[in-house]
Amino acid sequence: MKKFILTFSVGLIGFIAVAQVPKAIPQSQVEAHVRFLASDALKGRDTGSPELNIAAQYIASYFQGYGLQTLDSTDGYFQPVSLFKESTLSSATLTFQDEEFQLVEDMLVLSGDSLTEEVPVVFVNYGMPDDLEGKELEGKIAVALLGRPGDTNPQSAFFASAEKQKQITEMGGVALVELYRSAQIPWSLLVRYLNTEQMKVGNATSDEELPVVWLNDGQSTLKSLFEENSGEMASLSIGSKVRQPVDTKNVVGILEGTDPDLKDEHVVLSAHYDHVGINPQATGSEDSIYNGARDNALGTTALLSAAKYLSENPPRRSVLFLAFTAEEKGLLGSQYYVQNPLVPMEWVVFNLNTDGAGYNDTTKVTVIGLERTSAEEAIYLASLSASLDAIMDPVPEQNLYDRSDNVNFAKLGVPAVTFAPGATDFGPEIMKYYHQVTDEAESLSFNYVEKYCEAFTKAAENIANSESAPVWKEGDKYEEAGKQLYGR
Ligand SMILES: [Zn+2]
């Protein structure tokens, strides 16, 4: 693990940040928040559960108590989030040439309407815009290779799929079939992950989209089958799914900045407050509750701590506090938020998110994306003022940056990082608690939790008071999106 190296000189401002310990949020209060949010009574804070709504009420009551304001377009401190739950498919088959592909065994349906069609297929290579140019897809099934050329990482394949789906819909296609071949995630694991009830952003009665089917090409035979027989007829039948609306919300409050020239700039502080609920397979006296103390009662507590401290010490920029629902269902609360922002996205100069799986080093905080924005120094010094060393993501191969709510802001160009408890690897000490029933308040060091909350709070304060707003480092993947968002 490469340690973060202090590459800047600690000047006068740095000295002040280190010397001035923030007004501490009393440990007893920090502990009370974590213990309540991670209590058995909240049954693991599953999205859609009444217990998660109790957690929302709890957060809102503290936002109110700390003097945060509500926004005009919200229901008090709540932003209702429109989500629906979708059952697994009853049936699906695809027949082509002499092959018959069956649901689960050979194929998965990622999205889309039920249908029964007998139409020609067109092989479109990767289905990139270049591949699609000039193709006649009206009333046909497009068959494509997974992902993009040279990138079959399943996570990026999802994003690529959505882009192909959009373009093929515009071209009048009836379905998109992609040939799944990935060394990273075998088919059986993909099935376990995807062939379950799913939650999605949207209205349960809204129109469906173009079906997207992934076919298991583990034997590497399907490319030639479809390429050589492009233009031949296939029959595709997709059964129905049951959709139900989910009652859930983001919790949001705002603190106005004190500087007339800077208060239109907003720093978003965020933490997801949901977790994964209970284990229905637990038997007898076995613990069934995923308390989610680390993930993310701790982060929610850091958010509450920052709300308290900053409302007593208001910074120059405005601060928007967001507690997200449905992170564990696929970052859905933050997805909904950025699609339905409460202040214009171009006014949001930074997203400081807090989330984490666990920690193995109580002298550190791990900041996912630390080195990617110019807020690096402000965060490093803030951590130091809480006697913690801020380190970079020790496991970039885990794609943690893309696995928490910060990424929904980053994709739109907002410089964003995720503050996480001190982890120097993603090893046994982390896995012992990560999405396990053992992730309980009793197993935390509250001494550390208090410091963590201080570091987060101080980082927020430094960023909200800094002379200029943070920007992406040159050459970052999201730098261009940032330039477009802010028009500079
Ligand atoms: Zn989390």
Short mmCIF file of C-alpha atoms and ligand atoms in Angstrom, two decimals:
data_model
loop_
_atom_site.label_atom_id
_atom_site.label_comp_id
_atom_site.label_asym_id
_atom_site.label_seq_id
_atom_site.Cartn_x
_atom_site.Cartn_y
_atom_site.Cartn_z
CA MET A 1 0.00 0.00 0.00
CA LYS A 2 1.34 3.34 -1.04
CA LYS A 3 1.13 5.89 1.67
CA PHE A 4 -0.13 9.35 0.82
CA ILE A 5 2.88 11.66 0.70
CA LEU A 6 2.56 15.21 1.88
CA THR A 7 3.56 16.98 -1.32
CA PHE A 8 2.65 20.49 -0.34
CA SER A 9 4.20 22.78 2.20
CA VAL A 10 2.20 23.34 5.31
CA GLY A 11 1.76 27.09 5.19
CA LEU A 12 0.07 29.43 7.58
CA ILE A 13 -3.43 28.29 6.70
CA GLY A 14 -2.35 24.71 7.16
CA PHE A 15 -0.87 25.58 10.52
CA ILE A 16 -4.13 27.12 11.67
CA ALA A 17 -6.11 24.11 10.48
CA VAL A 18 -3.85 21.79 12.43
CA ALA A 19 -3.65 23.90 15.56
CA GLN A 20 -7.34 24.68 15.84
CA VAL A 21 -9.00 21.50 16.98
CA PRO A 22 -12.68 21.69 15.97
CA LYS A 23 -15.23 22.01 18.69
CA ALA A 24 -15.60 18.33 19.40
CA ILE A 25 -18.87 16.58 18.93
CA PRO A 26 -19.13 14.83 22.29
CA GLN A 27 -18.34 11.14 22.08
CA SER A 28 -21.52 10.30 23.98
CA GLN A 29 -23.59 11.91 21.23
CA VAL A 30 -21.70 10.21 18.42
CA GLU A 31 -22.16 6.91 20.19
CA ALA A 32 -25.88 7.52 20.71
CA HIS A 33 -26.43 8.15 16.97
CA VAL A 34 -24.56 5.00 15.92
CA ARG A 35 -26.25 2.86 18.56
CA PHE A 36 -29.70 4.03 17.53
CA LEU A 37 -29.19 3.70 13.76
CA ALA A 38 -27.52 0.29 14.09
CA SER A 39 -29.94 -1.03 16.71
CA ASP A 40 -31.79 -4.32 16.24
CA ALA A 41 -35.03 -2.32 16.41
CA LEU A 42 -34.27 -0.82 12.99
CA LYS A 43 -33.92 -4.33 11.50
CA GLY A 44 -31.01 -3.53 9.20
CA ARG A 45 -32.63 -0.43 7.60
CA ASP A 46 -33.77 -2.12 4.41
CA THR A 47 -35.06 0.18 1.66
CA GLY A 48 -38.86 0.17 1.66
CA SER A 49 -39.07 -1.00 5.28
CA PRO A 50 -40.96 1.02 7.91
CA GLU A 51 -37.76 0.88 10.01
CA LEU A 52 -35.82 2.83 7.37
CA ASN A 53 -38.50 5.50 7.52
CA ILE A 54 -37.98 5.65 11.30
CA ALA A 55 -34.28 6.25 10.64
CA ALA A 56 -35.27 9.01 8.19
CA GLN A 57 -37.43 10.63 10.88
CA TYR A 58 -34.55 10.42 13.33
CA ILE A 59 -32.13 12.15 10.94
CA ALA A 60 -34.72 14.80 10.03
CA SER A 61 -35.41 15.57 13.69
CA TYR A 62 -31.70 16.24 14.28
CA PHE A 63 -31.42 18.32 11.10
CA GLN A 64 -34.24 20.40 12.52
CA GLY A 65 -32.75 20.53 16.01
CA TYR A 66 -29.42 21.72 14.59
CA GLY A 67 -31.20 24.50 12.72
CA LEU A 68 -30.79 23.35 9.13
CA GLN A 69 -33.34 24.84 6.72
CA THR A 70 -35.71 22.89 4.50
CA LEU A 71 -35.80 23.46 0.74
CA ASP A 72 -38.81 24.92 -1.04
CA SER A 73 -39.60 21.89 -3.15
CA THR A 74 -39.29 19.21 -0.47
CA ASP A 75 -41.75 17.70 1.97
CA GLY A 76 -40.16 19.14 5.11
CA TYR A 77 -36.72 17.50 5.31
CA PHE A 78 -37.77 14.68 2.95
CA GLN A 79 -37.29 14.24 -0.76
CA PRO A 80 -39.65 11.41 -1.71
CA VAL A 81 -37.72 9.05 -4.00
CA SER A 82 -39.66 7.29 -6.70
CA LEU A 83 -38.52 3.65 -6.81
CA PHE A 84 -40.14 0.38 -7.74
CA LYS A 85 -39.43 -3.24 -6.96
CA GLU A 86 -39.47 -5.71 -9.82
CA SER A 87 -39.93 -9.47 -9.40
CA THR A 88 -37.80 -11.97 -11.30
CA LEU A 89 -39.04 -13.07 -14.72
CA SER A 90 -41.43 -15.98 -15.03
CA SER A 91 -39.90 -17.22 -18.30
CA ALA A 92 -37.79 -16.30 -21.32
CA THR A 93 -36.44 -18.19 -24.32
CA LEU A 94 -34.55 -17.34 -27.48
CA THR A 95 -34.47 -19.70 -30.44
CA PHE A 96 -31.99 -19.20 -33.27
CA GLN A 97 -30.92 -21.70 -35.91
CA ASP A 98 -30.97 -24.98 -33.99
CA GLU A 99 -30.14 -23.48 -30.63
CA GLU A 100 -32.63 -22.85 -27.86
CA PHE A 101 -31.48 -20.57 -25.05
CA GLN A 102 -33.22 -20.82 -21.68
CA LEU A 103 -33.66 -18.31 -18.88
CA VAL A 104 -31.00 -18.52 -16.14
CA GLU A 105 -29.14 -21.42 -17.72
CA ASP A 106 -28.21 -19.54 -20.90
CA MET A 107 -29.76 -16.10 -20.68
CA LEU A 108 -30.65 -13.20 -18.39
CA VAL A 109 -32.99 -10.33 -19.13
CA LEU A 110 -31.55 -7.11 -17.71
CA SER A 111 -34.43 -4.82 -18.50
CA GLY A 112 -37.38 -4.31 -20.78
CA ASP A 113 -40.93 -5.28 -21.60
CA SER A 114 -42.46 -8.69 -21.97
CA LEU A 115 -42.72 -9.65 -25.66
CA THR A 116 -43.08 -12.48 -28.16
CA GLU A 117 -41.49 -11.81 -31.55
CA GLU A 118 -40.27 -13.73 -34.54
CA VAL A 119 -37.95 -11.36 -36.40
CA PRO A 120 -34.54 -11.24 -38.10
CA VAL A 121 -31.36 -10.72 -36.09
CA VAL A 122 -28.59 -8.32 -37.12
CA PHE A 123 -25.05 -8.83 -35.79
CA VAL A 124 -23.62 -5.39 -34.92
CA ASN A 125 -20.16 -6.22 -33.54
CA TYR A 126 -19.84 -4.19 -30.25
CA GLY A 127 -22.87 -2.03 -31.05
CA MET A 128 -20.77 1.13 -30.83
CA PRO A 129 -22.09 4.16 -32.78
CA ASP A 130 -19.68 3.32 -35.63
CA ASP A 131 -20.89 -0.27 -35.70
CA LEU A 132 -24.52 0.82 -35.84
CA GLU A 133 -24.10 3.41 -38.55
CA GLY A 134 -26.01 2.47 -41.70
CA LYS A 135 -27.53 -0.66 -40.12
CA GLU A 136 -31.23 -1.35 -40.73
CA LEU A 137 -32.59 -2.36 -37.31
CA GLU A 138 -36.28 -1.42 -37.59
CA GLY A 139 -38.29 -4.38 -36.23
CA LYS A 140 -35.14 -6.49 -35.72
CA ILE A 141 -33.06 -7.89 -32.86
CA ALA A 142 -29.55 -6.41 -32.61
CA VAL A 143 -26.91 -8.90 -31.42
CA ALA A 144 -23.72 -7.36 -30.00
CA LEU A 145 -20.56 -8.37 -28.18
CA LEU A 146 -20.47 -7.40 -24.48
CA GLY A 147 -19.12 -4.02 -23.38
CA ARG A 148 -16.79 -1.94 -25.51
CA PRO A 149 -13.78 -3.05 -27.57
CA GLY A 150 -11.04 -3.93 -25.08
CA ASP A 151 -13.30 -3.46 -22.05
CA THR A 152 -15.49 -6.34 -20.91
CA ASN A 153 -15.44 -5.44 -17.21
CA PRO A 154 -19.03 -6.31 -16.21
CA GLN A 155 -19.49 -2.99 -14.41
CA SER A 156 -18.57 -0.88 -17.42
CA ALA A 157 -20.55 -3.31 -19.60
CA PHE A 158 -23.69 -2.21 -17.73
CA PHE A 159 -23.06 1.42 -18.63
CA ALA A 160 -22.21 0.49 -22.23
CA SER A 161 -25.39 -1.58 -22.43
CA ALA A 162 -27.53 1.39 -21.45
CA GLU A 163 -25.99 3.50 -24.22
CA LYS A 164 -26.51 0.77 -26.84
CA GLN A 165 -30.07 0.28 -25.62
CA LYS A 166 -30.83 3.95 -26.15
CA GLN A 167 -29.43 4.06 -29.66
CA ILE A 168 -31.05 0.82 -30.78
CA THR A 169 -34.40 2.05 -29.41
CA GLU A 170 -34.04 5.17 -31.57
CA MET A 171 -33.31 2.95 -34.58
CA GLY A 172 -36.56 1.03 -34.04
CA GLY A 173 -35.00 -2.25 -32.87
CA VAL A 174 -37.13 -4.70 -30.84
CA ALA A 175 -34.41 -6.04 -28.55
CA LEU A 176 -30.68 -5.95 -27.79
CA VAL A 177 -28.92 -9.27 -27.20
CA GLU A 178 -25.35 -9.15 -25.86
CA LEU A 179 -22.95 -12.11 -25.79
CA TYR A 180 -21.63 -12.40 -22.23
CA ARG A 181 -18.04 -13.48 -21.85
CA SER A 182 -16.03 -12.22 -18.88
CA ALA A 183 -13.07 -13.60 -17.02
CA GLN A 184 -13.92 -11.49 -13.96
CA ILE A 185 -17.43 -12.69 -13.17
CA PRO A 186 -18.46 -16.21 -14.19
CA TRP A 187 -22.00 -16.78 -15.45
CA SER A 188 -23.16 -18.58 -12.30
CA LEU A 189 -22.18 -15.62 -10.15
CA LEU A 190 -23.81 -13.16 -12.52
CA VAL A 191 -27.04 -15.17 -12.30
CA ARG A 192 -26.92 -15.10 -8.52
CA TYR A 193 -26.48 -11.35 -8.57
CA LEU A 194 -28.98 -10.44 -11.30
CA ASN A 195 -31.68 -13.09 -11.15
CA THR A 196 -33.19 -11.64 -7.98
CA GLU A 197 -35.81 -9.06 -7.20
CA GLN A 198 -34.41 -5.70 -8.32
CA MET A 199 -35.14 -2.12 -7.35
CA LYS A 200 -35.03 0.64 -9.92
CA VAL A 201 -35.55 4.38 -10.10
CA GLY A 202 -38.87 5.31 -11.69
CA ASN A 203 -42.57 4.88 -11.49
CA ALA A 204 -44.04 1.37 -11.20
CA THR A 205 -46.46 2.19 -14.02
CA SER A 206 -44.02 3.99 -16.30
CA ASP A 207 -43.39 2.72 -19.81
CA GLU A 208 -40.98 -0.14 -20.25
CA GLU A 209 -37.87 0.00 -22.33
CA LEU A 210 -36.22 -2.03 -25.05
CA PRO A 211 -35.42 -5.53 -23.71
CA VAL A 212 -31.73 -6.18 -23.07
CA VAL A 213 -30.75 -9.86 -22.96
CA TRP A 214 -27.35 -11.24 -21.97
CA LEU A 215 -26.52 -14.66 -23.44
CA ASN A 216 -23.93 -16.89 -21.83
CA ASP A 217 -21.09 -17.26 -24.32
CA GLY A 218 -18.82 -19.22 -21.99
CA GLN A 219 -17.93 -21.60 -24.83
CA SER A 220 -17.03 -18.70 -27.17
CA THR A 221 -19.15 -20.15 -29.97
CA LEU A 222 -21.91 -17.58 -30.20
CA LYS A 223 -20.09 -14.82 -32.06
CA SER A 224 -19.66 -16.96 -35.16
CA LEU A 225 -23.20 -18.36 -34.83
CA PHE A 226 -24.76 -14.90 -34.96
CA GLU A 227 -22.23 -13.28 -37.28
CA GLU A 228 -22.43 -16.02 -39.90
CA ASN A 229 -26.22 -16.18 -39.73
CA SER A 230 -26.92 -12.45 -39.45
CA GLY A 231 -30.23 -11.69 -41.18
CA GLU A 232 -31.82 -15.04 -40.24
CA MET A 233 -34.98 -15.27 -38.13
CA ALA A 234 -34.99 -15.71 -34.37
CA SER A 235 -37.86 -16.06 -31.97
CA LEU A 236 -37.65 -14.29 -28.66
CA SER A 237 -40.17 -14.63 -25.89
CA ILE A 238 -39.93 -12.77 -22.59
CA GLY A 239 -42.47 -13.33 -19.81
CA SER A 240 -43.81 -10.78 -17.39
CA LYS A 241 -42.57 -9.23 -14.16
CA VAL A 242 -44.53 -7.84 -11.25
CA ARG A 243 -43.75 -4.26 -10.23
CA GLN A 244 -44.54 -2.61 -6.93
CA PRO A 245 -43.85 0.97 -5.82
CA VAL A 246 -41.46 1.45 -2.88
CA ASP A 247 -42.10 4.09 -0.20
CA THR A 248 -38.76 5.73 0.61
CA LYS A 249 -36.99 9.10 0.79
CA ASN A 250 -33.76 11.02 0.92
CA VAL A 251 -33.36 13.30 3.93
CA VAL A 252 -32.14 16.78 3.08
CA GLY A 253 -31.37 20.04 4.87
CA ILE A 254 -29.46 23.16 3.94
CA LEU A 255 -27.23 25.66 5.73
CA GLU A 256 -26.78 29.02 4.05
CA GLY A 257 -23.23 30.28 3.58
CA THR A 258 -22.08 33.46 5.31
CA ASP A 259 -20.14 34.99 2.41
CA PRO A 260 -22.41 36.93 0.01
CA ASP A 261 -19.95 36.26 -2.83
CA LEU A 262 -19.62 32.53 -2.19
CA LYS A 263 -22.94 31.37 -0.77
CA ASP A 264 -24.36 30.43 -4.19
CA GLU A 265 -21.66 27.78 -4.26
CA HIS A 266 -22.81 24.65 -2.44
CA VAL A 267 -20.82 21.83 -0.87
CA VAL A 268 -22.84 18.60 -0.72
CA LEU A 269 -22.16 16.44 2.33
CA SER A 270 -23.70 13.00 1.96
CA ALA A 271 -24.06 9.57 3.52
CA HIS A 272 -26.40 6.70 2.75
CA TYR A 273 -28.52 5.72 5.74
CA ASP A 274 -29.99 2.48 4.38
CA HIS A 275 -28.48 -0.99 4.73
CA VAL A 276 -29.38 -4.51 3.59
CA GLY A 277 -32.08 -5.55 6.11
CA ILE A 278 -32.35 -9.02 7.58
CA ASN A 279 -31.18 -12.44 6.47
CA PRO A 280 -34.33 -14.46 5.74
CA GLN A 281 -32.29 -17.69 5.77
CA ALA A 282 -31.23 -17.35 9.42
CA THR A 283 -32.67 -20.08 11.61
CA GLY A 284 -33.47 -20.44 15.29
CA SER A 285 -31.47 -18.21 17.58
CA GLU A 286 -29.02 -17.25 14.80
CA ASP A 287 -28.49 -13.50 14.41
CA SER A 288 -30.47 -12.38 11.37
CA ILE A 289 -30.04 -8.60 11.50
CA TYR A 290 -27.52 -6.80 9.34
CA ASN A 291 -27.08 -3.84 11.69
CA GLY A 292 -24.75 -1.93 9.37
CA ALA A 293 -22.92 -0.05 12.14
CA ARG A 294 -19.92 0.65 9.90
CA ASP A 295 -22.02 0.59 6.73
CA ASN A 296 -23.31 3.22 7.17
CA ALA A 297 -24.61 4.20 10.62
CA LEU A 298 -21.07 5.54 11.13
CA GLY A 299 -21.17 7.72 8.00
CA THR A 300 -24.68 8.94 8.84
CA THR A 301 -23.36 9.91 12.27
CA ALA A 302 -20.48 11.79 10.66
CA LEU A 303 -23.05 13.66 8.56
CA LEU A 304 -25.08 14.52 11.68
CA SER A 305 -21.90 15.62 13.47
CA ALA A 306 -21.03 17.94 10.58
CA ALA A 307 -24.58 19.32 10.61
CA LYS A 308 -24.28 20.16 14.29
CA TYR A 309 -20.81 21.68 14.14
CA LEU A 310 -21.32 23.65 10.92
CA SER A 311 -24.66 25.07 12.01
CA GLU A 312 -22.81 26.46 15.06
CA ASN A 313 -19.84 27.57 12.93
CA PRO A 314 -21.38 28.41 9.54
CA PRO A 315 -18.85 28.45 6.70
CA ARG A 316 -18.63 30.84 3.75
CA ARG A 317 -20.20 28.51 1.20
CA SER A 318 -23.65 26.98 1.58
CA VAL A 319 -23.77 23.35 2.65
CA LEU A 320 -26.39 20.86 1.51
CA PHE A 321 -26.76 17.80 3.77
CA LEU A 322 -28.05 14.67 2.02
CA ALA A 323 -28.81 11.34 3.67
CA PHE A 324 -29.47 8.90 0.82
CA THR A 325 -31.79 5.92 0.72
CA ALA A 326 -31.29 2.76 -1.41
CA GLU A 327 -27.52 2.93 -1.82
CA GLU A 328 -27.37 -0.81 -1.20
CA LYS A 329 -29.88 -1.38 -4.03
CA GLY A 330 -27.52 0.18 -6.57
CA LEU A 331 -26.87 3.81 -5.52
CA LEU A 332 -30.52 4.59 -6.29
CA GLY A 333 -31.19 7.41 -3.79
CA SER A 334 -28.26 9.44 -5.12
CA GLN A 335 -29.16 8.55 -8.72
CA TYR A 336 -32.65 9.89 -8.10
CA TYR A 337 -31.20 12.98 -6.45
CA VAL A 338 -28.89 13.95 -9.32
CA GLN A 339 -31.77 13.38 -11.77
CA ASN A 340 -33.99 15.58 -9.57
CA PRO A 341 -31.57 18.01 -7.90
CA LEU A 342 -32.86 20.46 -5.30
CA VAL A 343 -30.28 23.12 -6.12
CA PRO A 344 -28.92 23.44 -9.68
CA MET A 345 -26.09 20.93 -10.18
CA GLU A 346 -23.78 23.64 -11.54
CA TRP A 347 -24.00 25.38 -8.14
CA VAL A 348 -22.64 22.27 -6.42
CA VAL A 349 -18.87 22.67 -6.23
CA PHE A 350 -18.00 19.50 -4.32
CA ASN A 351 -19.45 16.27 -2.94
CA LEU A 352 -17.89 14.98 0.26
CA ASN A 353 -19.52 11.59 0.79
CA THR A 354 -18.95 9.23 3.72
CA ASP A 355 -19.39 5.47 3.47
CA GLY A 356 -17.38 2.43 4.38
CA ALA A 357 -17.12 -1.29 4.79
CA GLY A 358 -14.92 -1.30 7.90
CA TYR A 359 -11.49 -0.37 9.21
CA ASN A 360 -8.27 -2.08 10.20
CA ASP A 361 -6.22 0.97 11.20
CA THR A 362 -7.50 3.51 13.75
CA THR A 363 -4.72 5.98 12.98
CA LYS A 364 -6.08 6.62 9.49
CA VAL A 365 -8.98 7.63 7.30
CA THR A 366 -9.15 6.21 3.80
CA VAL A 367 -10.36 8.73 1.26
CA ILE A 368 -11.51 7.19 -1.99
CA GLY A 369 -10.58 9.66 -4.73
CA LEU A 370 -8.28 11.71 -2.43
CA GLU A 371 -5.65 12.27 -5.10
CA ARG A 372 -8.18 13.10 -7.82
CA THR A 373 -9.26 16.61 -6.79
CA SER A 374 -7.60 19.78 -5.54
CA ALA A 375 -9.38 19.31 -2.19
CA GLU A 376 -6.59 16.84 -1.32
CA GLU A 377 -4.72 19.29 0.89
CA ALA A 378 -7.84 20.51 2.74
CA ILE A 379 -8.83 16.91 3.50
CA TYR A 380 -5.34 15.88 4.53
CA LEU A 381 -4.98 18.78 6.97
CA ALA A 382 -8.48 18.27 8.37
CA SER A 383 -7.68 14.63 9.11
CA LEU A 384 -4.44 15.66 10.74
CA SER A 385 -6.32 18.04 13.03
CA ALA A 386 -8.24 15.01 14.28
CA SER A 387 -4.91 13.16 14.67
CA LEU A 388 -5.65 10.91 11.69
CA ASP A 389 -3.61 10.29 8.58
CA ALA A 390 -5.59 10.52 5.32
CA ILE A 391 -4.57 7.82 2.86
CA MET A 392 -5.59 7.01 -0.71
CA ASP A 393 -7.67 4.05 -1.82
CA PRO A 394 -5.48 0.99 -1.11
CA VAL A 395 -7.41 -1.30 -3.46
CA PRO A 396 -8.12 0.53 -6.75
CA GLU A 397 -8.87 -2.85 -8.36
CA GLN A 398 -12.03 -3.03 -6.21
CA ASN A 399 -13.47 -0.01 -8.07
CA LEU A 400 -14.62 1.46 -4.75
CA TYR A 401 -14.86 4.90 -6.34
CA ASP A 402 -17.66 3.62 -8.56
CA ARG A 403 -19.39 1.75 -5.74
CA SER A 404 -20.70 4.56 -3.59
CA ASP A 405 -22.92 7.60 -4.02
CA ASN A 406 -20.01 9.93 -4.89
CA VAL A 407 -19.91 8.49 -8.41
CA ASN A 408 -23.36 9.85 -9.32
CA PHE A 409 -22.01 13.36 -8.69
CA ALA A 410 -18.69 12.64 -10.42
CA LYS A 411 -20.42 11.42 -13.58
CA LEU A 412 -22.06 14.84 -13.90
CA GLY A 413 -18.72 16.54 -13.37
CA VAL A 414 -18.91 17.48 -9.68
CA PRO A 415 -15.55 16.81 -7.96
CA ALA A 416 -16.40 14.10 -5.43
CA VAL A 417 -14.69 11.85 -2.90
CA THR A 418 -15.79 9.27 -0.35
CA PHE A 419 -14.45 9.47 3.19
CA ALA A 420 -14.12 5.99 4.71
CA PRO A 421 -12.76 4.55 7.95
CA GLY A 422 -9.06 3.67 7.95
CA ALA A 423 -8.53 0.62 5.75
CA THR A 424 -5.12 -0.31 4.40
CA ASP A 425 -6.46 -3.29 2.46
CA PHE A 426 -9.73 -5.12 1.74
CA GLY A 427 -8.60 -8.15 3.74
CA PRO A 428 -9.99 -10.39 6.51
CA GLU A 429 -10.46 -7.62 9.10
CA ILE A 430 -12.72 -5.73 6.67
CA MET A 431 -14.53 -8.81 5.32
CA LYS A 432 -15.28 -9.94 8.87
CA TYR A 433 -17.87 -7.13 9.07
CA TYR A 434 -18.62 -6.16 5.47
CA HIS A 435 -22.33 -6.95 4.90
CA GLN A 436 -22.24 -9.39 7.81
CA VAL A 437 -24.52 -9.66 10.86
CA THR A 438 -21.40 -8.99 12.96
CA ASP A 439 -21.33 -5.33 11.85
CA GLU A 440 -22.77 -4.17 15.18
CA ALA A 441 -22.25 -1.06 17.29
CA GLU A 442 -20.65 -3.14 20.10
CA SER A 443 -17.72 -4.01 17.85
CA LEU A 444 -16.76 -0.37 17.19
CA SER A 445 -14.09 1.72 18.85
CA PHE A 446 -16.07 4.84 19.72
CA ASN A 447 -12.88 6.66 20.44
CA TYR A 448 -12.04 6.17 16.77
CA VAL A 449 -15.59 6.93 15.59
CA GLU A 450 -15.40 10.29 17.33
CA LYS A 451 -12.11 11.15 15.63
CA TYR A 452 -13.47 10.00 12.30
CA CYS A 453 -16.48 12.30 12.67
CA GLU A 454 -14.18 15.18 13.56
CA ALA A 455 -11.98 14.59 10.54
CA PHE A 456 -15.02 14.49 8.24
CA THR A 457 -16.50 17.62 9.80
CA LYS A 458 -13.25 19.52 9.60
CA ALA A 459 -12.72 18.47 5.96
CA ALA A 460 -16.19 19.78 5.17
CA GLU A 461 -15.40 23.06 6.91
CA ASN A 462 -12.06 23.49 5.15
CA ILE A 463 -13.63 22.90 1.74
CA ALA A 464 -16.62 25.16 2.43
CA ASN A 465 -14.29 27.98 3.56
CA SER A 466 -11.52 27.57 0.98
CA GLU A 467 -10.55 30.54 -1.19
CA SER A 468 -11.39 28.76 -4.44
CA ALA A 469 -13.68 25.82 -5.12
CA PRO A 470 -12.01 22.42 -5.62
CA VAL A 471 -11.49 21.14 -9.17
CA TRP A 472 -10.62 17.81 -10.76
CA LYS A 473 -6.90 17.15 -11.17
CA GLU A 474 -5.72 17.52 -14.74
CA GLY A 475 -6.36 14.48 -16.86
CA ASP A 476 -8.96 12.95 -14.56
CA LYS A 477 -11.63 10.82 -16.19
CA TYR A 478 -14.30 13.34 -15.06
CA GLU A 479 -12.39 16.55 -15.78
CA GLU A 480 -14.19 17.08 -19.09
CA ALA A 481 -17.63 16.54 -17.51
CA GLY A 482 -16.66 19.15 -14.91
CA LYS A 483 -15.73 21.70 -17.58
CA GLN A 484 -19.06 21.12 -19.28
CA LEU A 485 -21.06 21.38 -16.06
CA TYR A 486 -19.49 24.61 -14.91
CA GLY A 487 -18.94 26.03 -18.40
CA ARG A 488 -15.26 26.78 -17.91
ZN ZN B 1 -22.21 1.63 2.32
#
